[in-house]
Amino acid sequence: MVTADSSSVAFATSALLCILTSASQFRLHIPTMRPKKLCFFTFTFFTLSVLRVDSTQPPFSCDSSNPSTKAFPFCETTLPISQRARDLVSRLTLDEKISQLVNSAPPIPRLGIPGYEWWSEALHGVSNAGPGIHFNDNIKGATSFPQVILTAASFDAYQWYRIGQAIGKEARALYNAGQATGMTFWAPNINIFRDPRWGRGQETPGEDPLVTGLYAASYVKGVQGDSFEGGKIKGHLQASACCKHFTAYDLDNWKGMNRFVFDARVTMQDLADTYQPPFKSCVEQGRASGIMCAYNKVNGVPSCADSNLLSKTARAQWGFRGYITSDCDAVSIIHDDQGYAKSPEDAVVDVLKAGMDVNCGSYLLKHAKVAVEQKKLSESDIDRALHNLFSVRMRLGLFNGHPEGQLFGNIGPDQVCSQEHQILALEAARNGIVLLKNSARLLPLSKSKTKSLAVIGPNANSGQMLIGNYAGPPCRFVTPLQALQSYIKQTVYHPACDTVQCSSALVDRAVDVAKGADHVVLMMGLDQTQEREELDRTDLLLPGKQQELIIAVAKAAKNPVVLVLFSGGPVDISFAKNDKNIGSILWAGYPGEGGAIALAEIMFGDHNPGGRLPMTWYPQEFVKVPMTDMGMRPEASSGYPGRTYRFYKGRSVFEFGYGISYSKYSYELTAVSQNTLYLNQSSTMHIINDFDSVRSTLISELGTEFCEQNKCRARIGVKNHGEMAGKHPVLLFARQEKHGNGRPRKQLIGFQSVVLGAGEKAEIEFEVSPCEHLSRANEDGLMVMEEGRHFLVVDGDEYPISVVI
């Protein structure tokens, strides 16, 4: 096994360094220890300096130079945080307590406590989408990584961790520079991408619960300053991450139904094996310090007023230790929009008694005191919430005096937009971009033989499109057009449509441009005008006249064209998949500040694509399925096809996990250390007989010892048959021989990336836990293991494991 393709790395590194030090229209001087180089290509680009101009004081409590506050027990760092938080809360008046229950918590001057902003965003880079972060002439921007859906396509958990780590460092650097009034970041979004029309699917890691859960844990550990394996931090936080939106939230605004009033009707079975696992992983494995409860109701109960969800499940069952925030104005809608609470005071009582701690908005500030006066709410309920809130602020080190000399106090502005982080953003885009079609090996294009290039489409020269939503100002970016111009000097560009809506297209002019070039690249797809928060799509086709434009240009071009799609959600491009004039298709998501360079590298063979789709691409007829139907499993009686690769029984344009490469890879399941599992019946074990005569037993009754002892190893041989080195994700699935009765068609149980040189082979190993990987949720939401044959599946290779009761 090799660790990298040295030529690709050398090219990419020199390319990035050139970008950092040169431009075709600007001479920008960016601080660096390296001497300025002449580059073989130049770009027109936008850039942001991160020079520290002056020092601004970060907000903190317990100033050691202030004799009036340094003696408070809550400032004593040797005491347990729980004791310190109790001491602080005990010193507050009722009015002061209530003032702290909202996201913009005011200062408490008499105790030396500055104001605090709970709402900051860092979905795929530190952002000013929330009020807690302020960019200025000191630090002007932050590294903008690919939108999460594309990052997930790498199927590389360690890369996800590294991205979280970079975001956490940049967040702390902004705080240390006095540009953050809070260190609680409301990311990641780990809702399941259940429906392809969802405008916020782009923010998630996709449709699979395992992928989403591992992304959550990896990202959270990185942001919070933990090690990849976990267990490094003992209560201290570099920054605080927040799992959102808890739970079953995946509809924003579809055909008159909005997220504020939507009641998600979810079965216990679907909750157990689809909607809840990512949050469980975020808490148990990632040790997230924050949770956001969602706007919607679940089975008639508002998420933020559901004690079973917030207190019983998150805190008692999963061991959550942190704060719970509402989504913004989610408390007000419980009375004002949903009518669940009879009065504003009742809404306040409902959420605080359920276990919520802080309100994004002002509803608690307005109505909590009246609720206390009406004796509907006790002061102890407020104290409980405040204990959680101040505990998190203390874990962030904000009550330990000046941050200089503390655990994360040495993270400076040089960590923001650092060369390391920008290379990581480029790497993430490279590893996420998915090659969907490559007829007759059209790609990669030849650098020497391609004399002229036509770049056509509304997304070709847009930099803003690249960074998606919830993004702050990036360090720098180049557009796809500029990146391609660096390879082919004779590049002609025509947008053909004014916007991606493409209500009118200059087809004839685009055809003329295409006829004159050796190769044509069409940059099409969506942007935030088509899919975003509060905007779900109503169909799955390309907007406006994009399809007409693509077909006409492809027909007129000298050679088969390259189609590049930018989008968060899937698009039905069956026409392009089957059109012989369209030789190659690339899906680039919203690839972040390094995305255009990564795309150009892939198209000209300086990187071998290896991304795989983290979601099913459905055909247009799927729009007949109501977006409001939360059911995952198909129903034969109604014709409901089910959702996601685990249950969907209809036609797919592209399946979950699909993605090709310039190399061909083969797999062989060489060995599994166990092929029969005996569930010996004991006097306390209950055997369940399903209506299809398959016997099963509860996982909870098998016991931890049994589950640990019966873990086994699966070894898989992988070979690269191509002429290029490549990074390739290997996906291991499990399925049952028996179908139907709510069983998944198959389910992902593990994934690893392997880097192989041309002609190289390697063996990788997966741990298989039968209690986890060969079990399924029954109709009561309980995990069971069924007798019969199960199969481990990688590509077309299968290995049977028999379960015997």
mmCIF file with all atom_site columns, N, CA and C in Angstrom, residues 562-595:
data_model
loop_
_atom_site.group_PDB
_atom_site.id
_atom_site.type_symbol
_atom_site.label_atom_id
_atom_site.label_alt_id
_atom_site.label_comp_id
_atom_site.label_asym_id
_atom_site.label_entity_id
_atom_site.label_seq_id
_atom_site.pdbx_PDB_ins_code
_atom_site.Cartn_x
_atom_site.Cartn_y
_atom_site.Cartn_z
_atom_site.occupancy
_atom_site.B_iso_or_equiv
_atom_site.pdbx_formal_charge
_atom_site.auth_seq_id
_atom_site.auth_comp_id
_atom_site.auth_asym_id
_atom_site.auth_atom_id
_atom_site.pdbx_PDB_model_num
ATOM 1   N N  . VAL A 1 562 ? -18.267 17.112 -21.579 1.00 0.00 ? 562 VAL A N  1
ATOM 2   C CA . VAL A 1 562 ? -18.185 16.853 -20.140 1.00 0.00 ? 562 VAL A CA 1
ATOM 3   C C  . VAL A 1 562 ? -19.275 17.680 -19.462 1.00 0.00 ? 562 VAL A C  1
ATOM 4   N N  . LEU A 1 563 ? -20.120 17.032 -18.686 1.00 0.00 ? 563 LEU A N  1
ATOM 5   C CA . LEU A 1 563 ? -21.176 17.712 -17.939 1.00 0.00 ? 563 LEU A CA 1
ATOM 6   C C  . LEU A 1 563 ? -20.812 17.727 -16.462 1.00 0.00 ? 563 LEU A C  1
ATOM 7   N N  . VAL A 1 564 ? -20.719 18.922 -15.883 1.00 0.00 ? 564 VAL A N  1
ATOM 8   C CA . VAL A 1 564 ? -20.439 19.078 -14.455 1.00 0.00 ? 564 VAL A CA 1
ATOM 9   C C  . VAL A 1 564 ? -21.700 19.599 -13.783 1.00 0.00 ? 564 VAL A C  1
ATOM 10  N N  . LEU A 1 565 ? -22.150 18.885 -12.753 1.00 0.00 ? 565 LEU A N  1
ATOM 11  C CA . LEU A 1 565 ? -23.350 19.280 -12.019 1.00 0.00 ? 565 LEU A CA 1
ATOM 12  C C  . LEU A 1 565 ? -22.959 19.769 -10.634 1.00 0.00 ? 565 LEU A C  1
ATOM 13  N N  . PHE A 1 566 ? -23.385 20.986 -10.318 1.00 0.00 ? 566 PHE A N  1
ATOM 14  C CA . PHE A 1 566 ? -23.263 21.514 -8.968  1.00 0.00 ? 566 PHE A CA 1
ATOM 15  C C  . PHE A 1 566 ? -24.654 21.439 -8.336  1.00 0.00 ? 566 PHE A C  1
ATOM 16  N N  . SER A 1 567 ? -24.749 20.798 -7.191  1.00 0.00 ? 567 SER A N  1
ATOM 17  C CA . SER A 1 567 ? -26.038 20.705 -6.490  1.00 0.00 ? 567 SER A CA 1
ATOM 18  C C  . SER A 1 567 ? -25.802 20.099 -5.121  1.00 0.00 ? 567 SER A C  1
ATOM 19  N N  . GLY A 1 568 ? -26.763 20.334 -4.232  1.00 0.00 ? 568 GLY A N  1
ATOM 20  C CA . GLY A 1 568 ? -26.749 19.638 -2.957  1.00 0.00 ? 568 GLY A CA 1
ATOM 21  C C  . GLY A 1 568 ? -27.591 18.380 -3.037  1.00 0.00 ? 568 GLY A C  1
ATOM 22  N N  . GLY A 1 569 ? -28.804 18.528 -3.550  1.00 0.00 ? 569 GLY A N  1
ATOM 23  C CA . GLY A 1 569 ? -29.694 17.392 -3.710  1.00 0.00 ? 569 GLY A CA 1
ATOM 24  C C  . GLY A 1 569 ? -29.521 16.727 -5.058  1.00 0.00 ? 569 GLY A C  1
ATOM 25  N N  . PRO A 1 570 ? -30.072 15.512 -5.211  1.00 0.00 ? 570 PRO A N  1
ATOM 26  C CA . PRO A 1 570 ? -29.962 14.787 -6.479  1.00 0.00 ? 570 PRO A CA 1
ATOM 27  C C  . PRO A 1 570 ? -30.828 15.398 -7.570  1.00 0.00 ? 570 PRO A C  1
ATOM 28  N N  . VAL A 1 571 ? -30.416 15.192 -8.805  1.00 0.00 ? 571 VAL A N  1
ATOM 29  C CA . VAL A 1 571 ? -31.125 15.694 -9.980  1.00 0.00 ? 571 VAL A CA 1
ATOM 30  C C  . VAL A 1 571 ? -31.341 14.528 -10.936 1.00 0.00 ? 571 VAL A C  1
ATOM 31  N N  . ASP A 1 572 ? -32.527 14.454 -11.520 1.00 0.00 ? 572 ASP A N  1
ATOM 32  C CA . ASP A 1 572 ? -32.795 13.412 -12.502 1.00 0.00 ? 572 ASP A CA 1
ATOM 33  C C  . ASP A 1 572 ? -32.170 13.815 -13.838 1.00 0.00 ? 572 ASP A C  1
ATOM 34  N N  . ILE A 1 573 ? -31.028 13.231 -14.128 1.00 0.00 ? 573 ILE A N  1
ATOM 35  C CA . ILE A 1 573 ? -30.326 13.497 -15.393 1.00 0.00 ? 573 ILE A CA 1
ATOM 36  C C  . ILE A 1 573 ? -30.281 12.225 -16.231 1.00 0.00 ? 573 ILE A C  1
ATOM 37  N N  . SER A 1 574 ? -31.364 11.468 -16.187 1.00 0.00 ? 574 SER A N  1
ATOM 38  C CA . SER A 1 574 ? -31.435 10.232 -16.981 1.00 0.00 ? 574 SER A CA 1
ATOM 39  C C  . SER A 1 574 ? -31.116 10.509 -18.443 1.00 0.00 ? 574 SER A C  1
ATOM 40  N N  . PHE A 1 575 ? -31.545 11.660 -18.942 1.00 0.00 ? 575 PHE A N  1
ATOM 41  C CA . PHE A 1 575 ? -31.291 11.997 -20.349 1.00 0.00 ? 575 PHE A CA 1
ATOM 42  C C  . PHE A 1 575 ? -29.800 12.038 -20.638 1.00 0.00 ? 575 PHE A C  1
ATOM 43  N N  . ALA A 1 576 ? -29.020 12.607 -19.712 1.00 0.00 ? 576 ALA A N  1
ATOM 44  C CA . ALA A 1 576 ? -27.573 12.740 -19.907 1.00 0.00 ? 576 ALA A CA 1
ATOM 45  C C  . ALA A 1 576 ? -26.864 11.405 -19.713 1.00 0.00 ? 576 ALA A C  1
ATOM 46  N N  . LYS A 1 577 ? -27.347 10.633 -18.811 1.00 0.00 ? 577 LYS A N  1
ATOM 47  C CA . LYS A 1 577 ? -26.782 9.306  -18.549 1.00 0.00 ? 577 LYS A CA 1
ATOM 48  C C  . LYS A 1 577 ? -26.852 8.445  -19.813 1.00 0.00 ? 577 LYS A C  1
ATOM 49  N N  . ASN A 1 578 ? -27.915 8.634  -20.597 1.00 0.00 ? 578 ASN A N  1
ATOM 50  C CA . ASN A 1 578 ? -28.146 7.786  -21.761 1.00 0.00 ? 578 ASN A CA 1
ATOM 51  C C  . ASN A 1 578 ? -27.793 8.444  -23.095 1.00 0.00 ? 578 ASN A C  1
ATOM 52  N N  . ASP A 1 579 ? -27.255 9.662  -23.060 1.00 0.00 ? 579 ASP A N  1
ATOM 53  C CA . ASP A 1 579 ? -26.929 10.399 -24.285 1.00 0.00 ? 579 ASP A CA 1
ATOM 54  C C  . ASP A 1 579 ? -25.476 10.135 -24.672 1.00 0.00 ? 579 ASP A C  1
ATOM 55  N N  . LYS A 1 580 ? -25.281 9.539  -25.846 1.00 0.00 ? 580 LYS A N  1
ATOM 56  C CA . LYS A 1 580 ? -23.925 9.184  -26.277 1.00 0.00 ? 580 LYS A CA 1
ATOM 57  C C  . LYS A 1 580 ? -23.066 10.414 -26.540 1.00 0.00 ? 580 LYS A C  1
ATOM 58  N N  . ASN A 1 581 ? -23.706 11.565 -26.728 1.00 0.00 ? 581 ASN A N  1
ATOM 59  C CA . ASN A 1 581 ? -22.943 12.798 -26.954 1.00 0.00 ? 581 ASN A CA 1
ATOM 60  C C  . ASN A 1 581 ? -22.421 13.417 -25.661 1.00 0.00 ? 581 ASN A C  1
ATOM 61  N N  . ILE A 1 582 ? -22.870 12.895 -24.534 1.00 0.00 ? 582 ILE A N  1
ATOM 62  C CA . ILE A 1 582 ? -22.375 13.336 -23.229 1.00 0.00 ? 582 ILE A CA 1
ATOM 63  C C  . ILE A 1 582 ? -21.461 12.232 -22.717 1.00 0.00 ? 582 ILE A C  1
ATOM 64  N N  . GLY A 1 583 ? -20.171 12.475 -22.818 1.00 0.00 ? 583 GLY A N  1
ATOM 65  C CA . GLY A 1 583 ? -19.199 11.418 -22.514 1.00 0.00 ? 583 GLY A CA 1
ATOM 66  C C  . GLY A 1 583 ? -18.934 11.217 -21.047 1.00 0.00 ? 583 GLY A C  1
ATOM 67  N N  . SER A 1 584 ? -18.915 12.330 -20.291 1.00 0.00 ? 584 SER A N  1
ATOM 68  C CA . SER A 1 584 ? -18.577 12.234 -18.868 1.00 0.00 ? 584 SER A CA 1
ATOM 69  C C  . SER A 1 584 ? -19.494 13.130 -18.052 1.00 0.00 ? 584 SER A C  1
ATOM 70  N N  . ILE A 1 585 ? -19.811 12.666 -16.851 1.00 0.00 ? 585 ILE A N  1
ATOM 71  C CA . ILE A 1 585 ? -20.607 13.456 -15.910 1.00 0.00 ? 585 ILE A CA 1
ATOM 72  C C  . ILE A 1 585 ? -19.890 13.463 -14.566 1.00 0.00 ? 585 ILE A C  1
ATOM 73  N N  . LEU A 1 586 ? -19.720 14.652 -14.016 1.00 0.00 ? 586 LEU A N  1
ATOM 74  C CA . LEU A 1 586 ? -19.139 14.818 -12.683 1.00 0.00 ? 586 LEU A CA 1
ATOM 75  C C  . LEU A 1 586 ? -20.143 15.526 -11.789 1.00 0.00 ? 586 LEU A C  1
ATOM 76  N N  . TRP A 1 587 ? -20.322 15.022 -10.559 1.00 0.00 ? 587 TRP A N  1
ATOM 77  C CA . TRP A 1 587 ? -21.114 15.736 -9.551  1.00 0.00 ? 587 TRP A CA 1
ATOM 78  C C  . TRP A 1 587 ? -20.139 16.386 -8.584  1.00 0.00 ? 587 TRP A C  1
ATOM 79  N N  . ALA A 1 588 ? -20.247 17.709 -8.447  1.00 0.00 ? 588 ALA A N  1
ATOM 80  C CA . ALA A 1 588 ? -19.290 18.464 -7.627  1.00 0.00 ? 588 ALA A CA 1
ATOM 81  C C  . ALA A 1 588 ? -19.910 19.090 -6.395  1.00 0.00 ? 588 ALA A C  1
ATOM 82  N N  . GLY A 1 589 ? -21.180 18.790 -6.087  1.00 0.00 ? 589 GLY A N  1
ATOM 83  C CA . GLY A 1 589 ? -21.812 19.355 -4.905  1.00 0.00 ? 589 GLY A CA 1
ATOM 84  C C  . GLY A 1 589 ? -21.699 20.866 -4.899  1.00 0.00 ? 589 GLY A C  1
ATOM 85  N N  . TYR A 1 590 ? -21.387 21.421 -3.737  1.00 0.00 ? 590 TYR A N  1
ATOM 86  C CA . TYR A 1 590 ? -20.926 22.803 -3.598  1.00 0.00 ? 590 TYR A CA 1
ATOM 87  C C  . TYR A 1 590 ? -19.555 22.672 -2.935  1.00 0.00 ? 590 TYR A C  1
ATOM 88  N N  . PRO A 1 591 ? -18.464 22.704 -3.726  1.00 0.00 ? 591 PRO A N  1
ATOM 89  C CA . PRO A 1 591 ? -17.182 22.149 -3.280  1.00 0.00 ? 591 PRO A CA 1
ATOM 90  C C  . PRO A 1 591 ? -16.277 23.066 -2.468  1.00 0.00 ? 591 PRO A C  1
ATOM 91  N N  . GLY A 1 592 ? -16.778 24.261 -2.059  1.00 0.00 ? 592 GLY A N  1
ATOM 92  C CA . GLY A 1 592 ? -15.969 25.102 -1.187  1.00 0.00 ? 592 GLY A CA 1
ATOM 93  C C  . GLY A 1 592 ? -14.907 25.888 -1.927  1.00 0.00 ? 592 GLY A C  1
ATOM 94  N N  . GLU A 1 593 ? -14.051 26.542 -1.143  1.00 0.00 ? 593 GLU A N  1
ATOM 95  C CA . GLU A 1 593 ? -13.103 27.477 -1.744  1.00 0.00 ? 593 GLU A CA 1
ATOM 96  C C  . GLU A 1 593 ? -12.060 26.808 -2.625  1.00 0.00 ? 593 GLU A C  1
ATOM 97  N N  . GLY A 1 594 ? -11.751 25.541 -2.383  1.00 0.00 ? 594 GLY A N  1
ATOM 98  C CA . GLY A 1 594 ? -10.778 24.825 -3.213  1.00 0.00 ? 594 GLY A CA 1
ATOM 99  C C  . GLY A 1 594 ? -11.421 23.984 -4.301  1.00 0.00 ? 594 GLY A C  1
ATOM 100 N N  . GLY A 1 595 ? -12.746 24.066 -4.419  1.00 0.00 ? 595 GLY A N  1
ATOM 101 C CA . GLY A 1 595 ? -13.462 23.147 -5.287  1.00 0.00 ? 595 GLY A CA 1
ATOM 102 C C  . GLY A 1 595 ? -13.176 23.296 -6.763  1.00 0.00 ? 595 GLY A C  1
#
